[in-house]
PDB file of C-alpha atoms in Angstrom:
ATOM      1  CA  MET M 275     -41.942  85.331  27.337  1.00  0.00           C
ATOM      2  CA  SER M 276     -43.702  88.260  24.847  1.00  0.00           C
ATOM      3  CA  GLU M 277     -46.968  87.058  23.520  1.00  0.00           C
ATOM      4  CA  GLU M 278     -45.036  87.020  19.682  1.00  0.00           C
ATOM      5  CA  THR M 279     -42.880  84.375  21.307  1.00  0.00           C
ATOM      6  CA  GLU M 280     -45.114  82.353  23.114  1.00  0.00           C
ATOM      7  CA  LEU M 281     -47.300  82.242  19.750  1.00  0.00           C
ATOM      8  CA  ARG M 282     -44.218  81.105  18.203  1.00  0.00           C
ATOM      9  CA  GLU M 283     -42.964  78.621  20.592  1.00  0.00           C
ATOM     10  CA  THR M 284     -46.628  77.014  19.963  1.00  0.00           C
ATOM     11  CA  ILE M 285     -47.304  76.771  16.413  1.00  0.00           C
ATOM     12  CA  CYS M 286     -43.979  75.239  16.417  1.00  0.00           C
ATOM     13  CA  ARG M 287     -45.088  72.770  19.494  1.00  0.00           C
ATOM     14  CA  MET M 288     -48.568  71.918  17.953  1.00  0.00           C
ATOM     15  CA  ALA M 289     -47.373  71.196  14.337  1.00  0.00           C
ATOM     16  CA  ARG M 290     -44.806  68.584  15.358  1.00  0.00           C
ATOM     17  CA  SER M 291     -47.419  66.738  17.063  1.00  0.00           C
ATOM     18  CA  ILE M 292     -49.724  66.977  14.954  1.00  0.00           C
ATOM     19  CA  PHE M 293     -46.534  65.929  12.012  1.00  0.00           C
ATOM     20  CA  GLU M 294     -45.592  63.385  14.735  1.00  0.00           C
ATOM     21  CA  ARG M 295     -49.469  61.584  14.692  1.00  0.00           C
ATOM     22  CA  GLY M 296     -49.425  61.619  10.702  1.00  0.00           C
ATOM     23  CA  LEU M 297     -52.113  64.111  10.686  1.00  0.00           C
ATOM     24  CA  THR M 298     -50.095  65.378   7.558  1.00  0.00           C
ATOM     25  CA  GLY M 299     -46.488  64.113   5.814  1.00  0.00           C
ATOM     26  CA  GLY M 300     -43.409  65.635   4.286  1.00  0.00           C
ATOM     27  CA  ALA M 301     -43.661  69.734   3.349  1.00  0.00           C
ATOM     28  CA  SER M 302     -47.803  69.057   3.341  1.00  0.00           C
ATOM     29  CA  GLY M 303     -49.890  71.536   5.549  1.00  0.00           C
ATOM     30  CA  ASN M 304     -49.602  75.332   6.658  1.00  0.00           C
ATOM     31  CA  ILE M 305     -50.699  77.275   9.813  1.00  0.00           C
ATOM     32  CA  SER M 306     -51.266  80.544  10.907  1.00  0.00           C
ATOM     33  CA  ALA M 307     -52.265  82.533  13.317  1.00  0.00           C
ATOM     34  CA  ARG M 308     -53.416  86.320  14.602  1.00  0.00           C
ATOM     35  CA  LEU M 309     -51.054  88.739  17.030  1.00  0.00           C
ATOM     36  CA  SER M 310     -53.538  90.846  19.366  1.00  0.00           C
ATOM     37  CA  ASP M 311     -51.865  94.003  17.202  1.00  0.00           C
ATOM     38  CA  GLY M 312     -53.292  91.949  14.154  1.00  0.00           C
ATOM     39  CA  ARG M 313     -49.994  90.851  12.898  1.00  0.00           C
ATOM     40  CA  LEU M 314     -49.741  87.229  11.720  1.00  0.00           C
ATOM     41  CA  LEU M 315     -47.762  84.692  12.467  1.00  0.00           C
ATOM     42  CA  VAL M 316     -47.321  81.533   9.401  1.00  0.00           C
ATOM     43  CA  THR M 317     -45.300  78.686   8.968  1.00  0.00           C
ATOM     44  CA  PRO M 318     -43.368  79.215   5.826  1.00  0.00           C
ATOM     45  CA  THR M 319     -43.433  77.693   2.569  1.00  0.00           C
ATOM     46  CA  GLY M 320     -41.305  74.211   1.444  1.00  0.00           C
ATOM     47  CA  THR M 321     -40.919  72.775   5.508  1.00  0.00           C
ATOM     48  CA  SER M 322     -42.121  70.556   7.476  1.00  0.00           C
ATOM     49  CA  PHE M 323     -44.327  70.199  10.362  1.00  0.00           C
ATOM     50  CA  GLY M 324     -42.112  68.291  11.797  1.00  0.00           C
ATOM     51  CA  ASP M 325     -39.027  70.462  11.918  1.00  0.00           C
ATOM     52  CA  LEU M 326     -40.301  74.154  12.204  1.00  0.00           C
ATOM     53  CA  ASP M 327     -37.659  76.982  14.192  1.00  0.00           C
ATOM     54  CA  PRO M 328     -39.851  79.367  15.869  1.00  0.00           C
ATOM     55  CA  ALA M 329     -37.410  82.066  14.649  1.00  0.00           C
ATOM     56  CA  ARG M 330     -38.440  81.086  10.784  1.00  0.00           C
ATOM     57  CA  LEU M 331     -41.989  81.956  11.103  1.00  0.00           C
ATOM     58  CA  SER M 332     -43.321  84.260   8.335  1.00  0.00           C
ATOM     59  CA  LEU M 333     -44.512  87.131  10.403  1.00  0.00           C
ATOM     60  CA  LEU M 334     -47.185  89.656   8.241  1.00  0.00           C
ATOM     61  CA  ASP M 335     -48.258  92.360   8.921  1.00  0.00           C
ATOM     62  CA  GLY M 336     -52.251  92.492   8.775  1.00  0.00           C
ATOM     63  CA  ALA M 337     -52.510  93.772   5.067  1.00  0.00           C
ATOM     64  CA  GLY M 338     -50.556  90.705   4.228  1.00  0.00           C
ATOM     65  CA  ARG M 339     -47.106  92.144   3.476  1.00  0.00           C
ATOM     66  CA  LEU M 340     -44.148  90.007   4.912  1.00  0.00           C
ATOM     67  CA  LEU M 341     -42.125  91.828   8.320  1.00  0.00           C
ATOM     68  CA  GLY M 342     -39.457  89.397   8.838  1.00  0.00           C
ATOM     69  CA  GLY M 343     -38.972  85.198   8.336  1.00  0.00           C
ATOM     70  CA  ASP M 344     -38.682  82.932   5.822  1.00  0.00           C
ATOM     71  CA  ALA M 345     -41.811  83.335   3.193  1.00  0.00           C
ATOM     72  CA  PRO M 346     -44.962  82.189   4.167  1.00  0.00           C
ATOM     73  CA  THR M 347     -47.376  79.710   2.596  1.00  0.00           C
ATOM     74  CA  LYS M 348     -48.649  79.785  -1.024  1.00  0.00           C
ATOM     75  CA  GLU M 349     -52.017  79.108   0.148  1.00  0.00           C
ATOM     76  CA  MET M 350     -52.363  82.420   2.157  1.00  0.00           C
ATOM     77  CA  PRO M 351     -55.313  83.345  -0.181  1.00  0.00           C
ATOM     78  CA  LEU M 352     -57.355  81.382   1.998  1.00  0.00           C
ATOM     79  CA  HIS M 353     -56.203  81.724   5.526  1.00  0.00           C
ATOM     80  CA  ALA M 354     -56.576  85.642   4.541  1.00  0.00           C
ATOM     81  CA  ALA M 355     -60.278  84.917   3.293  1.00  0.00           C
ATOM     82  CA  PHE M 356     -61.589  82.799   6.499  1.00  0.00           C
ATOM     83  CA  TYR M 357     -59.358  86.156   8.339  1.00  0.00           C
ATOM     84  CA  GLU M 358     -61.235  88.692   6.295  1.00  0.00           C
ATOM     85  CA  THR M 359     -64.517  87.254   6.189  1.00  0.00           C
ATOM     86  CA  ARG M 360     -64.785  84.844   9.900  1.00  0.00           C
ATOM     87  CA  GLY M 361     -63.653  88.574  11.568  1.00  0.00           C
ATOM     88  CA  ALA M 362     -62.864  88.024  15.473  1.00  0.00           C
ATOM     89  CA  LYS M 363     -63.962  84.587  15.286  1.00  0.00           C
ATOM     90  CA  ALA M 364     -60.154  83.785  12.903  1.00  0.00           C
ATOM     91  CA  GLY M 365     -57.778  83.516  15.676  1.00  0.00           C
ATOM     92  CA  ALA M 366     -55.614  80.835  13.909  1.00  0.00           C
ATOM     93  CA  ILE M 367     -56.258  78.441  10.706  1.00  0.00           C
ATOM     94  CA  VAL M 368     -55.076  75.038  10.136  1.00  0.00           C
ATOM     95  CA  HIS M 369     -54.251  73.576   6.324  1.00  0.00           C
ATOM     96  CA  LEU M 370     -54.019  70.088   6.355  1.00  0.00           C
ATOM     97  CA  HIS M 371     -53.405  67.044   3.633  1.00  0.00           C
ATOM     98  CA  SER M 372     -54.621  64.212   6.447  1.00  0.00           C
ATOM     99  CA  THR M 373     -55.055  61.377   4.416  1.00  0.00           C
ATOM    100  CA  HIS M 374     -58.868  60.155   5.447  1.00  0.00           C
ATOM    101  CA  SER M 375     -60.875  63.690   4.753  1.00  0.00           C
ATOM    102  CA  VAL M 376     -59.160  63.740   1.700  1.00  0.00           C
ATOM    103  CA  ALA M 377     -60.528  59.759   0.565  1.00  0.00           C
ATOM    104  CA  LEU M 378     -64.087  61.910   1.702  1.00  0.00           C
ATOM    105  CA  SER M 379     -63.731  64.477  -0.698  1.00  0.00           C
ATOM    106  CA  MET M 380     -63.614  62.125  -3.284  1.00  0.00           C
ATOM    107  CA  LEU M 381     -66.463  60.439  -3.067  1.00  0.00           C
ATOM    108  CA  PRO M 382     -69.778  61.065  -5.471  1.00  0.00           C
ATOM    109  CA  GLU M 383     -71.509  60.760  -2.298  1.00  0.00           C
ATOM    110  CA  THR M 384     -70.468  63.557  -0.223  1.00  0.00           C
ATOM    111  CA  ASP M 385     -72.500  65.728   0.555  1.00  0.00           C
ATOM    112  CA  PRO M 386     -71.421  68.927  -0.400  1.00  0.00           C
ATOM    113  CA  ASP M 387     -73.168  71.512   2.071  1.00  0.00           C
ATOM    114  CA  ASN M 388     -72.238  69.331   5.217  1.00  0.00           C
ATOM    115  CA  VAL M 389     -69.518  66.597   4.221  1.00  0.00           C
ATOM    116  CA  LEU M 390     -69.349  64.548   7.549  1.00  0.00           C
ATOM    117  CA  PRO M 391     -72.413  62.841   8.790  1.00  0.00           C
ATOM    118  CA  PRO M 392     -74.114  63.358  12.243  1.00  0.00           C
ATOM    119  CA  LEU M 393     -72.175  59.983  13.921  1.00  0.00           C
ATOM    120  CA  THR M 394     -70.587  61.532  17.261  1.00  0.00           C
ATOM    121  CA  PRO M 395     -71.918  64.828  18.215  1.00  0.00           C
ATOM    122  CA  TYR M 396     -68.518  66.278  18.597  1.00  0.00           C
ATOM    123  CA  SER M 397     -68.151  66.675  15.145  1.00  0.00           C
ATOM    124  CA  ILE M 398     -71.058  69.511  14.701  1.00  0.00           C
ATOM    125  CA  MET M 399     -69.752  71.313  18.198  1.00  0.00           C
ATOM    126  CA  ARG M 400     -66.434  71.987  16.774  1.00  0.00           C
ATOM    127  CA  LEU M 401     -67.310  72.033  13.317  1.00  0.00           C
ATOM    128  CA  GLY M 402     -71.214  72.754  12.508  1.00  0.00           C
ATOM    129  CA  LYS M 403     -71.189  72.108   8.650  1.00  0.00           C
ATOM    130  CA  VAL M 404     -68.156  71.398   6.727  1.00  0.00           C
ATOM    131  CA  LYS M 405     -68.412  73.326   2.820  1.00  0.00           C
ATOM    132  CA  LEU M 406     -66.897  70.891   0.208  1.00  0.00           C
ATOM    133  CA  LEU M 407     -65.588  73.269  -2.037  1.00  0.00           C
ATOM    134  CA  PRO M 408     -64.064  72.732  -5.972  1.00  0.00           C
ATOM    135  CA  TYR M 409     -61.071  71.190  -7.071  1.00  0.00           C
ATOM    136  CA  PHE M 410     -57.894  74.312  -7.435  1.00  0.00           C
ATOM    137  CA  ARG M 411     -54.740  74.390  -8.080  1.00  0.00           C
ATOM    138  CA  PRO M 412     -52.689  75.032  -4.745  1.00  0.00           C
ATOM    139  CA  GLY M 413     -52.185  78.206  -3.686  1.00  0.00           C
ATOM    140  CA  ASP M 414     -54.594  79.350  -6.494  1.00  0.00           C
ATOM    141  CA  ALA M 415     -55.875  82.278  -5.309  1.00  0.00           C
ATOM    142  CA  ALA M 416     -59.331  81.336  -6.642  1.00  0.00           C
ATOM    143  CA  ILE M 417     -59.892  79.217  -2.984  1.00  0.00           C
ATOM    144  CA  GLY M 418     -59.816  82.928  -0.964  1.00  0.00           C
ATOM    145  CA  LYS M 419     -61.974  84.112  -3.869  1.00  0.00           C
ATOM    146  CA  ALA M 420     -64.994  80.625  -3.104  1.00  0.00           C
ATOM    147  CA  ILE M 421     -64.633  81.115   1.017  1.00  0.00           C
ATOM    148  CA  GLN M 422     -65.465  84.375   0.539  1.00  0.00           C
ATOM    149  CA  GLY M 423     -68.409  83.433  -1.336  1.00  0.00           C
ATOM    150  CA  LEU M 424     -69.474  81.609   1.518  1.00  0.00           C
ATOM    151  CA  ALA M 425     -69.583  85.408   3.389  1.00  0.00           C
ATOM    152  CA  GLY M 426     -68.259  83.748   6.846  1.00  0.00           C
ATOM    153  CA  LYS M 427     -70.888  80.929   7.212  1.00  0.00           C
ATOM    154  CA  ARG M 428     -68.538  78.695   7.985  1.00  0.00           C
ATOM    155  CA  SER M 429     -65.675  77.808  10.152  1.00  0.00           C
ATOM    156  CA  ALA M 430     -64.443  74.622   7.943  1.00  0.00           C
ATOM    157  CA  VAL M 431     -64.117  73.827   4.297  1.00  0.00           C
ATOM    158  CA  LEU M 432     -62.495  70.992   2.628  1.00  0.00           C
ATOM    159  CA  LEU M 433     -61.479  71.751  -0.491  1.00  0.00           C
ATOM    160  CA  ALA M 434     -61.958  68.450  -3.019  1.00  0.00           C
ATOM    161  CA  ASN M 435     -58.919  66.142  -3.751  1.00  0.00           C
ATOM    162  CA  HIS M 436     -56.589  68.611  -1.546  1.00  0.00           C
ATOM    163  CA  GLY M 437     -58.101  68.336   2.268  1.00  0.00           C
ATOM    164  CA  PRO M 438     -59.794  70.139   4.891  1.00  0.00           C
ATOM    165  CA  VAL M 439     -59.028  73.539   5.942  1.00  0.00           C
ATOM    166  CA  VAL M 440     -59.999  74.997   9.774  1.00  0.00           C
ATOM    167  CA  ALA M 441     -60.238  78.118  11.270  1.00  0.00           C
ATOM    168  CA  ALA M 442     -61.122  79.182  15.226  1.00  0.00           C
ATOM    169  CA  LYS M 443     -60.777  81.353  17.717  1.00  0.00           C
ATOM    170  CA  ASP M 444     -57.603  80.596  18.350  1.00  0.00           C
ATOM    171  CA  LEU M 445     -55.017  77.712  17.131  1.00  0.00           C
ATOM    172  CA  GLU M 446     -55.564  75.435  20.232  1.00  0.00           C
ATOM    173  CA  ALA M 447     -59.133  74.964  18.469  1.00  0.00           C
ATOM    174  CA  ALA M 448     -58.135  74.726  15.958  1.00  0.00           C
ATOM    175  CA  VAL M 449     -55.708  72.153  16.090  1.00  0.00           C
ATOM    176  CA  TYR M 450     -58.429  70.292  18.069  1.00  0.00           C
ATOM    177  CA  ALA M 451     -60.995  70.847  16.025  1.00  0.00           C
ATOM    178  CA  MET M 452     -58.873  69.867  12.797  1.00  0.00           C
ATOM    179  CA  GLU M 453     -58.494  66.440  14.745  1.00  0.00           C
ATOM    180  CA  GLU M 454     -62.046  65.747  15.396  1.00  0.00           C
ATOM    181  CA  LEU M 455     -63.321  66.599  11.609  1.00  0.00           C
ATOM    182  CA  GLU M 456     -60.199  64.320   9.713  1.00  0.00           C
ATOM    183  CA  GLU M 457     -61.218  61.876  13.214  1.00  0.00           C
ATOM    184  CA  THR M 458     -64.924  61.894  11.688  1.00  0.00           C
ATOM    185  CA  ALA M 459     -64.164  61.231   7.977  1.00  0.00           C
ATOM    186  CA  ARG M 460     -62.409  58.055   9.440  1.00  0.00           C
ATOM    187  CA  LEU M 461     -65.400  56.954  11.422  1.00  0.00           C
ATOM    188  CA  ALA M 462     -67.217  57.845   7.798  1.00  0.00           C
ATOM    189  CA  LEU M 463     -64.707  55.907   5.705  1.00  0.00           C
ATOM    190  CA  LEU M 464     -64.585  52.378   8.274  1.00  0.00           C
ATOM    191  CA  THR M 465     -69.109  52.245   8.299  1.00  0.00           C
ATOM    192  CA  ARG M 466     -70.057  53.079   4.991  1.00  0.00           C
ATOM    193  CA  GLY M 467     -71.881  50.463   3.474  1.00  0.00           C
ATOM    194  CA  MET M 468     -72.454  49.081   6.741  1.00  0.00           C
ATOM    195  CA  LYS M 469     -75.961  51.396   7.210  1.00  0.00           C
ATOM    196  CA  PRO M 470     -74.089  52.533  10.719  1.00  0.00           C
ATOM    197  CA  LYS M 471     -77.300  54.293  13.352  1.00  0.00           C
ATOM    198  CA  MET M 472     -76.423  58.169  13.404  1.00  0.00           C
ATOM    199  CA  LEU M 473     -77.705  60.697  15.019  1.00  0.00           C
ATOM    200  CA  THR M 474     -81.429  61.540  14.370  1.00  0.00           C
ATOM    201  CA  PRO M 475     -82.383  65.470  13.203  1.00  0.00           C
ATOM    202  CA  GLU M 476     -84.048  65.655  16.690  1.00  0.00           C
ATOM    203  CA  GLN M 477     -80.398  64.416  17.659  1.00  0.00           C
ATOM    204  CA  VAL M 478     -78.630  66.935  16.042  1.00  0.00           C
ATOM    205  CA  ARG M 479     -80.705  70.269  16.180  1.00  0.00           C
ATOM    206  CA  ASP M 480     -80.300  69.605  20.077  1.00  0.00           C
ATOM    207  CA  VAL M 481     -76.610  69.289  20.189  1.00  0.00           C
ATOM    208  CA  VAL M 482     -76.842  72.924  17.723  1.00  0.00           C
ATOM    209  CA  ASP M 483     -79.281  74.720  20.409  1.00  0.00           C
ATOM    210  CA  HIS M 484     -77.890  73.938  23.433  1.00  0.00           C
ATOM    211  CA  PHE M 485     -73.951  74.433  22.177  1.00  0.00           C
ATOM    212  CA  ASN M 486     -75.244  77.614  20.375  1.00  0.00           C
ATOM    213  CA  ILE M 487     -73.477  75.876  17.218  1.00  0.00           C
ATOM    214  CA  GLU M 488     -73.829  78.561  13.692  1.00  0.00           C
ATOM    215  CA  TRP M 489     -75.508  74.890  11.635  1.00  0.00           C
ATOM    216  CA  ASP M 490     -78.413  77.035   9.241  1.00  0.00           C
TER     217      ASP M 490
END
């Protein structure tokens, strides 16, 4: 099986798993992943994660031009911005409309510089700090500009009233990090107002230093 064929199958398999577990519904969410030659495979616009056809995934060249398949997601500006600013650290990007993350994005007390409270070490390990970006119309090129403004310093962002975006070295890592983001957002909502015992700053720093996490 060629690299491209295998990646097509993996995108569809992981997207279906995301859909079946209710992490994104309807025709929401999008995925992109980079091949070793710089081309991108992207989920097409208006498609459901539960019913993707490997043969119809959008194939783009390194400059974002469509080479084959259906038209790509309208959210390509945010994908392109992560690939541009994260370089080799971004081999795949996942964007969902996951319920708990979106809910967290709308609460006024959410820290815009680090939306996830330090409830467990795993969100720190997989995501570092997650930046809250303001609301933009879906597909607006300004989303890409906002991500570019972070200068590659964050691997994940939460779009207000919209949903999370995660970039990672490969598709598996991006999906696992996205799942961790959603589960931590769920924990934050479940424990809000209950004064949960969080990790101390010293414990957070220990995790950051031990696992060499991008943090400052």
